[in-house]
XYZ file of N, CA and C in Angstrom:
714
model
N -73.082 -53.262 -8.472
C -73.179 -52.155 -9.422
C -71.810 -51.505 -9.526
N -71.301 -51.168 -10.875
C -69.840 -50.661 -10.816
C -69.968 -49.302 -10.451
N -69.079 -48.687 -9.894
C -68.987 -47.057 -10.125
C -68.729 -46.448 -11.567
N -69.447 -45.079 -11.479
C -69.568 -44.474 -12.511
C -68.164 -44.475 -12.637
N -67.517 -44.298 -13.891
C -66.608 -43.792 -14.451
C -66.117 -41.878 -14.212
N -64.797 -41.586 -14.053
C -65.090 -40.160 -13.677
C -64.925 -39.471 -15.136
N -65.854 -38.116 -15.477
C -65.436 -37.754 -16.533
C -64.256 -37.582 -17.332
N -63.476 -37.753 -18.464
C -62.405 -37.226 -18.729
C -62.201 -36.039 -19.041
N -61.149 -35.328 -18.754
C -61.580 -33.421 -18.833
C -60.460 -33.854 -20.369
N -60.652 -33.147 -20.746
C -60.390 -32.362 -22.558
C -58.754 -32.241 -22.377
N -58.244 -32.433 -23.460
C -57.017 -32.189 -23.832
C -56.397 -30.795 -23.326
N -57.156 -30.032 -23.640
C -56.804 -28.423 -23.600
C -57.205 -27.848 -22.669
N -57.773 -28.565 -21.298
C -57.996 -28.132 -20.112
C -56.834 -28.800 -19.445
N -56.170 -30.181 -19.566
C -55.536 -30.407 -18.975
C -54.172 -29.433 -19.123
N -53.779 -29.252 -20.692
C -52.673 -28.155 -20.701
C -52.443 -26.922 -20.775
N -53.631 -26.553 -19.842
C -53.970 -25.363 -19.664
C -53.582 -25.165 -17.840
N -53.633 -26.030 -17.559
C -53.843 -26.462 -15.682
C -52.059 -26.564 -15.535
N -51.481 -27.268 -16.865
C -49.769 -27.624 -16.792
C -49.589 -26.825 -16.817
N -50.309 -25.702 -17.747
C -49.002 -24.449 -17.708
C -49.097 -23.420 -16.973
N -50.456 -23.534 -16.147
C -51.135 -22.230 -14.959
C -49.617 -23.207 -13.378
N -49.674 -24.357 -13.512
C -48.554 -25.010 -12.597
C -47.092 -24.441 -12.852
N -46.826 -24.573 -14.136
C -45.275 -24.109 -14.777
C -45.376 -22.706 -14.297
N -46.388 -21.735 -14.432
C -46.047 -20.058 -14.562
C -45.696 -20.168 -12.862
N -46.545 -21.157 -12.331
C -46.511 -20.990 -10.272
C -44.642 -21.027 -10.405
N -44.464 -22.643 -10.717
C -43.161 -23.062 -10.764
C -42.369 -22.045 -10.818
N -42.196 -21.669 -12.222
C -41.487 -20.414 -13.014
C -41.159 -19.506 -11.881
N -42.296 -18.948 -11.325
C -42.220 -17.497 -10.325
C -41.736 -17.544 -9.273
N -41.917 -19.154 -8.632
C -40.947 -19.567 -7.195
C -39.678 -19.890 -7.676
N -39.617 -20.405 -8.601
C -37.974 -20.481 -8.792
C -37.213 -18.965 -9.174
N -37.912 -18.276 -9.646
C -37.340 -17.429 -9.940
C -36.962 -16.522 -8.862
N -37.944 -16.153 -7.713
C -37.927 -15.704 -6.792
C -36.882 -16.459 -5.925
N -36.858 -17.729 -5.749
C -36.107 -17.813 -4.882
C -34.233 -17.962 -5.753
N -34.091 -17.712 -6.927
C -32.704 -17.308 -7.648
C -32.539 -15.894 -6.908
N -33.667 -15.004 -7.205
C -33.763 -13.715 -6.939
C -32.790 -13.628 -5.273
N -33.510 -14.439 -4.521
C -33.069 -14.473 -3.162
C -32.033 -14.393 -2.836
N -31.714 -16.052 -3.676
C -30.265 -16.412 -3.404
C -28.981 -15.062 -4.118
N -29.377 -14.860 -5.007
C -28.240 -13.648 -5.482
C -28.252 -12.711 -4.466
N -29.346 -12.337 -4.565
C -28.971 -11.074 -3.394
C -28.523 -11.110 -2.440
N -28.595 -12.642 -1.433
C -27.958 -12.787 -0.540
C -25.986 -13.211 -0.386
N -26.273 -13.730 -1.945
C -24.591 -13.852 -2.098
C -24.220 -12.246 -2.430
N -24.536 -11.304 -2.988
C -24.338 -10.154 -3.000
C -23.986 -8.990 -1.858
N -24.960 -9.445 -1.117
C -24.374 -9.026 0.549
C -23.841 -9.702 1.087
N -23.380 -11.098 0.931
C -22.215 -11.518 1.588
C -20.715 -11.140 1.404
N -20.894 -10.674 -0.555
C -19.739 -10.375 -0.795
C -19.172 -9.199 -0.510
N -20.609 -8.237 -0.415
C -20.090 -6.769 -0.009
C -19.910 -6.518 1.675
N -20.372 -7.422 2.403
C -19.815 -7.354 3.600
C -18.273 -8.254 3.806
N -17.755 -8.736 2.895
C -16.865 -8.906 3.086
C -15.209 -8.505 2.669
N -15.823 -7.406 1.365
C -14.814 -7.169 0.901
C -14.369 -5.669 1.630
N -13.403 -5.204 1.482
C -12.765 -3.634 2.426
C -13.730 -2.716 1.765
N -14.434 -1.801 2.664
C -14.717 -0.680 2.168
C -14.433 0.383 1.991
N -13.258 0.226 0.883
C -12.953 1.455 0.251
C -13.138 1.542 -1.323
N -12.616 2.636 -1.704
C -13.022 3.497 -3.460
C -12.379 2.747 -4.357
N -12.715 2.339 -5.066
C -12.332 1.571 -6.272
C -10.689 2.444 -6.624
N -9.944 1.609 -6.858
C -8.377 1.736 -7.074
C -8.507 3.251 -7.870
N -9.265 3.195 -9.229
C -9.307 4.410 -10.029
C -9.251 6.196 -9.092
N -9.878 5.669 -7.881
C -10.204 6.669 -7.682
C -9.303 7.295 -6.329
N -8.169 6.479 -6.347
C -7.616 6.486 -4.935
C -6.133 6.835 -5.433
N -5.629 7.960 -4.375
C -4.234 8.240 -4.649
C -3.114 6.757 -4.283
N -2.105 7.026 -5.500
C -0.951 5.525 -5.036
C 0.324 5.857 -5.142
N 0.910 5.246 -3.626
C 1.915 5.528 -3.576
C 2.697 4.320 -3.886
N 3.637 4.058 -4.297
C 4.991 3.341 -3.918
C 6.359 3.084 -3.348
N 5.882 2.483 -2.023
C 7.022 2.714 -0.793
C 8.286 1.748 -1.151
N 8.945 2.435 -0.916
C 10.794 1.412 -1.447
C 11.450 1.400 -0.461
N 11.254 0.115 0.368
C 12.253 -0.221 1.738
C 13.986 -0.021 1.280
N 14.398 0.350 1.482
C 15.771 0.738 1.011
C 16.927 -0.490 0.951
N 17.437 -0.732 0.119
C 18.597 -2.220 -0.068
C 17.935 -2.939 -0.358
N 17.958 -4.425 0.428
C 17.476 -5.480 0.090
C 17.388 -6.590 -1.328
N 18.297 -5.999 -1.876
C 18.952 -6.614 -3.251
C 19.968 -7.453 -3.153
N 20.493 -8.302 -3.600
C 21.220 -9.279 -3.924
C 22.178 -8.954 -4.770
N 23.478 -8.513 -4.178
C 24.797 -7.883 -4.772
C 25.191 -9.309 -5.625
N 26.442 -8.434 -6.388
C 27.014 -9.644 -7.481
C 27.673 -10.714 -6.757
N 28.339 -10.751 -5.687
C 28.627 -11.450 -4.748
C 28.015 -12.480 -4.412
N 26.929 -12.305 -4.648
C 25.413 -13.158 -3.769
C 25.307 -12.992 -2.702
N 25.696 -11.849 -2.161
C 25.359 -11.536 -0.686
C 24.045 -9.876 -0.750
N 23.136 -10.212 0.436
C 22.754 -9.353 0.644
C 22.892 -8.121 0.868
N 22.173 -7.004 0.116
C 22.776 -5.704 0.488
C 21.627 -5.202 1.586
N 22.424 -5.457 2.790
C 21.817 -4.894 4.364
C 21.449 -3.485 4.678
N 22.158 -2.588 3.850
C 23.022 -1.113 3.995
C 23.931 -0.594 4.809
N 23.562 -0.144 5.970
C 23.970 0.259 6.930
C 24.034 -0.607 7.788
N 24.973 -1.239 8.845
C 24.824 -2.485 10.082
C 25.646 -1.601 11.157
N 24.880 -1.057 12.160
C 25.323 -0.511 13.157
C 25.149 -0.858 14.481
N 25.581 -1.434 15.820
C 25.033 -2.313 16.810
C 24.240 -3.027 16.946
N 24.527 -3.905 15.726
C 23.986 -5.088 15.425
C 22.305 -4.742 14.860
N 22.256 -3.828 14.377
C 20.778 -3.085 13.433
C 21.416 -3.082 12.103
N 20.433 -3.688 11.196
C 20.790 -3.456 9.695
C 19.745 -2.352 9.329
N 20.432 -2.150 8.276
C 19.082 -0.712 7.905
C 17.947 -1.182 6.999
N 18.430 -2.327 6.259
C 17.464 -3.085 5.739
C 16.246 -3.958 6.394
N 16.400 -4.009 7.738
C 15.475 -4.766 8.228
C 14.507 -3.249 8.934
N 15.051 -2.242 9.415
C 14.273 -1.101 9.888
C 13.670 -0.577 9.419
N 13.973 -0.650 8.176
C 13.598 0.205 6.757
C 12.032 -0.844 6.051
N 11.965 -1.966 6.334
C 11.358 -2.889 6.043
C 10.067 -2.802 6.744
N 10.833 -2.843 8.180
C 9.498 -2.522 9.217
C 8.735 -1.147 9.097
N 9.050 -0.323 9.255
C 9.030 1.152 8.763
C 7.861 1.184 7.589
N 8.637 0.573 6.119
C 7.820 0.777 5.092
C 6.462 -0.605 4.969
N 6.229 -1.203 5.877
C 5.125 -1.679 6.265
C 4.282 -1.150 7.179
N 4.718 -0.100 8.021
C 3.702 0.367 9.338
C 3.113 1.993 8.007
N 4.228 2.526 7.309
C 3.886 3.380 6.114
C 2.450 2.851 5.280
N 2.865 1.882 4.807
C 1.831 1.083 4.131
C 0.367 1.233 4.620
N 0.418 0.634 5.770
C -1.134 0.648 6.680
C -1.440 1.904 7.371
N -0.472 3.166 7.370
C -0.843 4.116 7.542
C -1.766 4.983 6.317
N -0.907 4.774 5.086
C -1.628 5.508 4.034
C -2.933 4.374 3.185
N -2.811 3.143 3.950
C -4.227 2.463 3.434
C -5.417 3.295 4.464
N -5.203 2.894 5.488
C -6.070 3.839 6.548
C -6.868 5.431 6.295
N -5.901 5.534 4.917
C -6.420 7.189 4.772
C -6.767 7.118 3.405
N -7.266 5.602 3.080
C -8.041 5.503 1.525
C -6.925 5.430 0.519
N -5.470 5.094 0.653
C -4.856 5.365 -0.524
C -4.441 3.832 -0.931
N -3.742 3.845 -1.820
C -3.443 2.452 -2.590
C -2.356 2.453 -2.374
N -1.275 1.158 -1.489
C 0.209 1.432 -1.134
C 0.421 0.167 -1.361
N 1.620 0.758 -2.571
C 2.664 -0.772 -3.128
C 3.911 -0.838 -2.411
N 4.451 -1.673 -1.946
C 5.657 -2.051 -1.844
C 6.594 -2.614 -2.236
N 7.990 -1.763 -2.737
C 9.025 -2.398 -3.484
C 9.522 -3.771 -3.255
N 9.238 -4.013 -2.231
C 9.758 -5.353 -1.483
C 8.617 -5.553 -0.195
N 8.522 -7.069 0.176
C 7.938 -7.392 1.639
C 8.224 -8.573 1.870
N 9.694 -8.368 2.252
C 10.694 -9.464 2.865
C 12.280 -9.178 3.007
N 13.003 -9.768 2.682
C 14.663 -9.684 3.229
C 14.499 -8.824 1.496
N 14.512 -9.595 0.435
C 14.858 -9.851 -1.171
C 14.140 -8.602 -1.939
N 13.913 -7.635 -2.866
C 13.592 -6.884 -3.259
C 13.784 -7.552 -4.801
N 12.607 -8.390 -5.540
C 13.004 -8.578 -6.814
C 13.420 -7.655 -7.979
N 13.222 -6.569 -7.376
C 13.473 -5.281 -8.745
C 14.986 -4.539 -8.429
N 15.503 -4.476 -9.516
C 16.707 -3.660 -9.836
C 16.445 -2.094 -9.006
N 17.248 -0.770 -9.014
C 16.958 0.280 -8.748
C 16.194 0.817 -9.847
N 16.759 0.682 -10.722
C 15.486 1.405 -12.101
C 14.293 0.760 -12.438
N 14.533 -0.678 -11.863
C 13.380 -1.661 -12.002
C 12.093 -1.010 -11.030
N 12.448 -0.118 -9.537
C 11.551 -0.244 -8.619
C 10.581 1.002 -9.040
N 11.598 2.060 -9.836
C 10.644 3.138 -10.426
C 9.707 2.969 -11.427
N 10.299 1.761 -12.590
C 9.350 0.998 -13.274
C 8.031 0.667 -12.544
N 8.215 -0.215 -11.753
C 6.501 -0.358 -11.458
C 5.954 1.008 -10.743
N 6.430 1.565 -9.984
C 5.449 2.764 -9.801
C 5.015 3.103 -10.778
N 5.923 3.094 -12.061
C 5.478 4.383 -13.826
C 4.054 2.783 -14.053
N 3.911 1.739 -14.215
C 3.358 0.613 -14.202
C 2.107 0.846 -13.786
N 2.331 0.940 -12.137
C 0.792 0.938 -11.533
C 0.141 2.301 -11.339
N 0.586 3.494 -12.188
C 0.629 4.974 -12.308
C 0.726 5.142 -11.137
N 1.369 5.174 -10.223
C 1.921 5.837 -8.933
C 1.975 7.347 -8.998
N 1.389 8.062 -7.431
C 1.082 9.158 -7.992
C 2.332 9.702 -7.035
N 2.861 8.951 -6.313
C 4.285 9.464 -5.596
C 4.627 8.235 -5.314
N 6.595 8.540 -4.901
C 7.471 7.049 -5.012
C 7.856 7.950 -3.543
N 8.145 6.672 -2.679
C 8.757 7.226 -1.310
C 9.581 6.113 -1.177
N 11.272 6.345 -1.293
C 12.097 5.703 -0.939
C 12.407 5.644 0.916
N 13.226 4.698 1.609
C 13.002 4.892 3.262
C 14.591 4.717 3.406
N 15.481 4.974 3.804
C 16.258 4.570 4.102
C 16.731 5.101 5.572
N 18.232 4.701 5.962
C 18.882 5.486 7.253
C 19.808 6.148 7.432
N 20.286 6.376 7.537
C 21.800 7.676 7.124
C 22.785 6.982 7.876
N 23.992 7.093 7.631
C 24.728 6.301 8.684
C 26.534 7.118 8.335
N 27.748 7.301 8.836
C 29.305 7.884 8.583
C 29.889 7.307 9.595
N 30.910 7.621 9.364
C 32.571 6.934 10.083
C 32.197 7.424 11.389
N 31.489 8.584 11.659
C 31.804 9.248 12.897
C 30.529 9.355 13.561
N 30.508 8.711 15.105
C 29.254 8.463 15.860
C 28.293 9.959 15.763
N 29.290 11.313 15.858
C 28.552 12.737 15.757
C 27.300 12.671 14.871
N 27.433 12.863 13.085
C 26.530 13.224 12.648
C 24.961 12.481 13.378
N 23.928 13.813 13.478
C 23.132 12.740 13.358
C 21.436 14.135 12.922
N 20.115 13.525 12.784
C 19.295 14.121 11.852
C 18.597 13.435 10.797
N 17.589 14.249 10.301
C 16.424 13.904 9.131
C 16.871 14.507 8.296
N 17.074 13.667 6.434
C 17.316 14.742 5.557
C 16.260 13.813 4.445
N 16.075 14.822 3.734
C 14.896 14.241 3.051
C 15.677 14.816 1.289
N 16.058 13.844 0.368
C 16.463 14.420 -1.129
C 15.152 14.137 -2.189
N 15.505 14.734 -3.044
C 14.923 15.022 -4.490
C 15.577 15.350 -5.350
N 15.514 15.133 -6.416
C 16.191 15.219 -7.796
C 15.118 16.588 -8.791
N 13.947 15.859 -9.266
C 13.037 17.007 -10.261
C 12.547 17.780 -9.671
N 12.429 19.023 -10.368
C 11.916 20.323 -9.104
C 10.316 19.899 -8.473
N 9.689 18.894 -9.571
C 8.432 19.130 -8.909
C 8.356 18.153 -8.098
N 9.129 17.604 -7.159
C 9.040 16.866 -6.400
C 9.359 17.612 -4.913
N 10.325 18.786 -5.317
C 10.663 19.496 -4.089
C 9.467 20.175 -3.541
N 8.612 20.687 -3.507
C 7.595 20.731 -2.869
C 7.343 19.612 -1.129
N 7.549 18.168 -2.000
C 6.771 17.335 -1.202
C 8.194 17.143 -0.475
N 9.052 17.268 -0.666
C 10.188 16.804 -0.015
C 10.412 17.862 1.051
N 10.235 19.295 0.922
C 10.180 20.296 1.669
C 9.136 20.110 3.306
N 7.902 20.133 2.662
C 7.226 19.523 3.680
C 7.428 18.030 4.910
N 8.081 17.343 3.507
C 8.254 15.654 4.745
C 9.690 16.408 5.826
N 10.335 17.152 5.361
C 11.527 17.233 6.021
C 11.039 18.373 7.207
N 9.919 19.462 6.824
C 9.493 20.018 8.071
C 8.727 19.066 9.281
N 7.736 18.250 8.573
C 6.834 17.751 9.678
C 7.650 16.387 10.320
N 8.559 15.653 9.560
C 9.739 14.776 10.510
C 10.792 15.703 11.352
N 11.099 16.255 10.873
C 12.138 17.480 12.133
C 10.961 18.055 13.134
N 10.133 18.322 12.950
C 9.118 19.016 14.296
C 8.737 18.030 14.831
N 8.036 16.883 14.345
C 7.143 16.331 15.108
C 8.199 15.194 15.570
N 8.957 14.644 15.304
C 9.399 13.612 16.177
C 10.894 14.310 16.213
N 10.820 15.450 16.844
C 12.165 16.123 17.315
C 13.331 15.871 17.081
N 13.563 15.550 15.499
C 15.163 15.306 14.918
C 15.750 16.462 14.495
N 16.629 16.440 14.349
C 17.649 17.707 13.807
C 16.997 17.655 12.041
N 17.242 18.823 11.916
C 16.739 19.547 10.672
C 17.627 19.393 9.844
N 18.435 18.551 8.812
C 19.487 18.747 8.229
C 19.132 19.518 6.839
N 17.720 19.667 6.452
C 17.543 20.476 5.263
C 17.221 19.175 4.019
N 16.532 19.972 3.036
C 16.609 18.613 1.661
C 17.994 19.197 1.232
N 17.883 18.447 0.208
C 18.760 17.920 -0.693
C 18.812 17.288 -1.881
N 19.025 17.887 -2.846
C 19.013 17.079 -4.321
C 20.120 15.810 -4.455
N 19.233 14.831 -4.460
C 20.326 13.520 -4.634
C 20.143 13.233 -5.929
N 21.435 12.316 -6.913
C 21.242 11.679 -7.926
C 21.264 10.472 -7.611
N 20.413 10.316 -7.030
C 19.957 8.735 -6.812
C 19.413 8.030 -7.953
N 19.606 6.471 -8.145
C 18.689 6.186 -9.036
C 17.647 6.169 -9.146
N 16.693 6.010 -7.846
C 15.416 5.949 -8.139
C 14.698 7.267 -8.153
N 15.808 8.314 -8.130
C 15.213 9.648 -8.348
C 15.116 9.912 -9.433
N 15.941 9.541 -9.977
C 16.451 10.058 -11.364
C 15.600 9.405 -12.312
N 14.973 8.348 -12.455
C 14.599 7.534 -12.797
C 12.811 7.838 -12.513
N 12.634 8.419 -11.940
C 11.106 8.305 -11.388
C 10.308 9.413 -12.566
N 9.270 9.056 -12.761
C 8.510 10.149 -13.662
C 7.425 10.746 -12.876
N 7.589 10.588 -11.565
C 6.254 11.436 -10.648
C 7.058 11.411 -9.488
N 6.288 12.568 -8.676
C 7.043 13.315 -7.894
C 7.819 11.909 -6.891
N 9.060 12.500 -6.634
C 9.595 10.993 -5.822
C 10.903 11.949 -5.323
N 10.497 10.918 -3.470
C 11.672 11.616 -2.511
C 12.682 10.337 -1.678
N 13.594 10.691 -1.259
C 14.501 9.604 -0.590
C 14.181 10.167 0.777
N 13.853 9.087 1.819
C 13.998 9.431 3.070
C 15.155 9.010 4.098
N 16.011 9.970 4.348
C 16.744 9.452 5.453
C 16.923 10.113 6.751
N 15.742 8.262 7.539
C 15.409 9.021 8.886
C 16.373 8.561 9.913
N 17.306 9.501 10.121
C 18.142 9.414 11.147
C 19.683 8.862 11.066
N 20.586 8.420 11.999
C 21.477 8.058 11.372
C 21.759 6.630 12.171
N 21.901 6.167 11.874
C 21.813 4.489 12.548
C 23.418 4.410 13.208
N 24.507 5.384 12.716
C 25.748 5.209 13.321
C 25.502 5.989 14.235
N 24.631 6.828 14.821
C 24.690 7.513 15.909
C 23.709 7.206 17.030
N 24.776 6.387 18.363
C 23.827 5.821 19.759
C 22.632 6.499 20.103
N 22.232 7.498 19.664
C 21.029 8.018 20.460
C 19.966 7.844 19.706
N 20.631 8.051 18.051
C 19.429 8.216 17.194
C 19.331 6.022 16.724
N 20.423 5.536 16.827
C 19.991 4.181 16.729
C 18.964 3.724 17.465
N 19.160 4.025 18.894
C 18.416 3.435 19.881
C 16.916 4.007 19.492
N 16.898 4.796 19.220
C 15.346 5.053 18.386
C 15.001 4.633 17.312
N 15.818 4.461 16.534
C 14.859 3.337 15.556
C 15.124 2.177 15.187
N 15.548 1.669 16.695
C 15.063 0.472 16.749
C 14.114 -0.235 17.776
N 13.687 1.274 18.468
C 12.218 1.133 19.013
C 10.892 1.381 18.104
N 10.115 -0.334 17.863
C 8.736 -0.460 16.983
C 7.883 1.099 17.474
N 7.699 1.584 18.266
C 6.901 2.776 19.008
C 7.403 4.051 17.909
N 8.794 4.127 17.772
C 9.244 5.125 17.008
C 8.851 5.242 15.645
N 9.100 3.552 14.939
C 9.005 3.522 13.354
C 7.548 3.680 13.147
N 6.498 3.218 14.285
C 5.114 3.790 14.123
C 4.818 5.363 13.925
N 5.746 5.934 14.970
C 5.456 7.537 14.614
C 6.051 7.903 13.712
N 6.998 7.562 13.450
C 7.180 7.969 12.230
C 6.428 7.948 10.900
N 6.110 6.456 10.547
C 5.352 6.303 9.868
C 4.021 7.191 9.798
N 3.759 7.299 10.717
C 2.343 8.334 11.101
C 2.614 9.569 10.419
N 3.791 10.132 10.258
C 4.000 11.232 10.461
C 4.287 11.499 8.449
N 4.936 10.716 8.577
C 5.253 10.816 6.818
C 3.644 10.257 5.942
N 2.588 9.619 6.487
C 1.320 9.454 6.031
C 0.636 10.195 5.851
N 0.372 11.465 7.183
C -0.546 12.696 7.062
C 0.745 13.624 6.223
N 1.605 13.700 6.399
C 2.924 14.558 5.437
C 2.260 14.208 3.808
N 1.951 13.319 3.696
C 1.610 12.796 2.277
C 0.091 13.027 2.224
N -0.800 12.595 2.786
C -2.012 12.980 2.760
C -2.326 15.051 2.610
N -1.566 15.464 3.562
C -1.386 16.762 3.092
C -1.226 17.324 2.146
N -0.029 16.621 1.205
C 0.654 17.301 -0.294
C 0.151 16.834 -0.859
N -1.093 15.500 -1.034
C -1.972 15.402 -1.889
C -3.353 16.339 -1.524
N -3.426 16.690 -0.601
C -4.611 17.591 -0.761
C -5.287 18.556 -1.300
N -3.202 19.195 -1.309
C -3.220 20.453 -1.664
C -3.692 20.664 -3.383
């Protein structure tokens, strides 16, 4: 005896059953897209820095001092005093600067980060005016014929910059116990040149043995750096 035959179910039951399968389909795939994004979403936000979107963050632009390429084709070092160039102190310096004022939420460019500084002097105020820089901090070292001079002097050119220059020159003379030489209006180029508040720093004098031997201790250019970060974090507060 053969077996019965099994009923055939209807056209419109069968594609009714496909598409009750597709909506299952549909909802697991979708769910598990759902998954997967969200989990690339927290991967990305645990990995990126948590800080404030650029818009919202003060920026400075630090200018290691020299480091240009004279007509000569020789490097401009600045100052070379017992075997210390001021260009390499000034370098270190405006990198420990850098990670001081990232540390305190701000956005820090550097004119240079190496021997070579691709920008001209009017070129370096350009990109600050560029990346709207809300202050330019030049670094340099002071250096004369005569081992005597020695001290912190801090210049400015536009009045509204003297403010901030007033302050960096109090809290570097107190806190890391240099002689007070006072600001000073320089016509520097990158003063002159700057369209937001912008100061020249010169910390110390590299021709003088006592004050060399300090900065060319890494311990020093850290405090320092420290010191010109909250100096800046301050005059933006205000």
């Amino acid at each position: 005896m053969q077996p019965m035959p099994k009923p055939r179910q209807s056209p419109s039951k069968v594609r009714a059953r496909q598409r009750v399968r597709w909506r299952k389909w549909s909802l697991l795939l979708a769910l598990l897209m759902a998954a997967l994004s969200l989990g690339l979403w927290r991967f990305i936000a645990s990995h990126r820095p948590q800080t404030l979107p650029m818009a919202h963050r003060p920026i400075a632009v630090i200018d290691a001092g020299h480091g240009a390429i004279l007509t000569d084709g020789l490097l401009d070092a600045g100052a070379v005093w017992f075997g210390l160039r001021e260009a390499d102190l000034v370098m270190d310096l405006a990198r420990r600067l850098q990670a001081a004022l990232e540390r305190r939420g701000w956005v820090a460019i550097l004119t240079r980060d190496g021997e070579v500084t691709p920008f001209s002097l009017s070129g370096r105020t350009a990109l600050a005016r560029q990346v709207g820089a809300n202050v330019f901090v030049s670094l340099h070292l002071n250096s004369s014929p005569s081992p005597k001079p020695h001290g912190v002097s801090v210049f400015y050119w536009h009045p509204e910059s003297e403010p901030l220059a007033a302050l960096l020159q109090r809290r570097l003379s107190q806190r890391l116990k240099l002689r007070d030489r006072g600001i000073q209006r320089g016509a520097f180029v990158v003063l002159l040149t700057a369209t937001m508040p912008a100061v020249l720093v010169e910390l110390g004098f590299l021709s003088n043995p006592q004050e060399a031997r300090r900065l060319s201790d890494p311990v020093f250019r850290a405090q320092a750096a420290e010191v010109i970060a909250a100096a800046l974090q301050e005059w933006w507060a205000k």
